[in-house]
Amino acid sequence: QSGVLGSTLGGVRVLVDGEAAPLLYASAGELKAIVPYDTAGKKSVQVQVEYQGGISALAVAIAASAPGIFTADQSGKGQAFALNDDNSLNSPMNSASQGSVVSLFSTGEGVTDPALMAGTVPTPDILPKPLLAVAVRIGGQLAEVVYAGAIAGSPGVMQLRVRIPTG
């Protein structure tokens, strides 16, 4: 509603230190929630999952940022899900050339500027960028970060446009 994700999905609600977290996905075996920004500076939070009157609770460590790159096979391992300059899927058979720009996608960038309410769906007019410095290494070499920030319509996802270093 009004460009903000709901905090109840499929009868599930997630509370982070008592604050309802925006939910992206809920199934019998997986939940995807966006951690509220007011956890910034905390070492840990109490997370509660509510479903059909039952409550599960656990303490979760918090970091200023904990980026995770989306992978091609969605396992969290192996090749990154990367798009070449022409928006084709990067692969060993369709590699990016040195000096070209590829797009990577991640989550966990931490607090952004502007600081929107957690779960706000980014619009083309407001694309938050991470407050913390962003660095990307490709093949062990520092790559130029051309853009690091939100994608319109994709809450909780950061796009990284990086130039493939020479060598």
PDB file of C-alpha atoms in Angstrom, residues 79-80 82-103 138 164:
ATOM      1  CA  GLN A  79      29.064 -17.222 -10.625  1.00  0.00           C
ATOM      2  CA  ALA A  80      27.326 -13.968  -9.817  1.00  0.00           C
ATOM      3  CA  ALA A  82      25.602 -10.449 -13.835  1.00  0.00           C
ATOM      4  CA  LEU A  83      24.287  -8.579 -16.838  1.00  0.00           C
ATOM      5  CA  ASN A  84      26.617  -7.354 -19.562  1.00  0.00           C
ATOM      6  CA  ASP A  85      26.416  -3.829 -21.033  1.00  0.00           C
ATOM      7  CA  ASP A  86      23.778  -5.030 -23.537  1.00  0.00           C
ATOM      8  CA  ASN A  87      21.692  -6.559 -20.678  1.00  0.00           C
ATOM      9  CA  SER A  88      22.518 -10.109 -21.779  1.00  0.00           C
ATOM     10  CA  LEU A  89      23.305 -12.628 -19.051  1.00  0.00           C
ATOM     11  CA  ASN A  90      27.038 -12.848 -18.389  1.00  0.00           C
ATOM     12  CA  SER A  91      28.431 -16.395 -18.633  1.00  0.00           C
ATOM     13  CA  PRO A  92      31.605 -18.179 -19.711  1.00  0.00           C
ATOM     14  CA  MET A  93      30.106 -18.307 -23.232  1.00  0.00           C
ATOM     15  CA  ASN A  94      29.013 -14.630 -23.095  1.00  0.00           C
ATOM     16  CA  SER A  95      31.731 -12.892 -21.137  1.00  0.00           C
ATOM     17  CA  ALA A  96      32.238  -9.165 -20.592  1.00  0.00           C
ATOM     18  CA  SER A  97      35.289  -7.544 -22.123  1.00  0.00           C
ATOM     19  CA  GLN A  98      37.842  -5.535 -20.171  1.00  0.00           C
ATOM     20  CA  GLY A  99      36.684  -1.959 -19.713  1.00  0.00           C
ATOM     21  CA  SER A 100      33.005  -2.790 -20.195  1.00  0.00           C
ATOM     22  CA  VAL A 101      30.422  -2.309 -17.460  1.00  0.00           C
ATOM     23  CA  VAL A 102      28.475  -5.162 -15.872  1.00  0.00           C
ATOM     24  CA  SER A 103      25.549  -5.010 -13.468  1.00  0.00           C
ATOM     25  CA  ILE A 138      36.971  -8.625  -9.907  1.00  0.00           C
ATOM     26  CA  ILE A 164      35.764  -4.687 -15.631  1.00  0.00           C
TER      27      ILE A 164
END
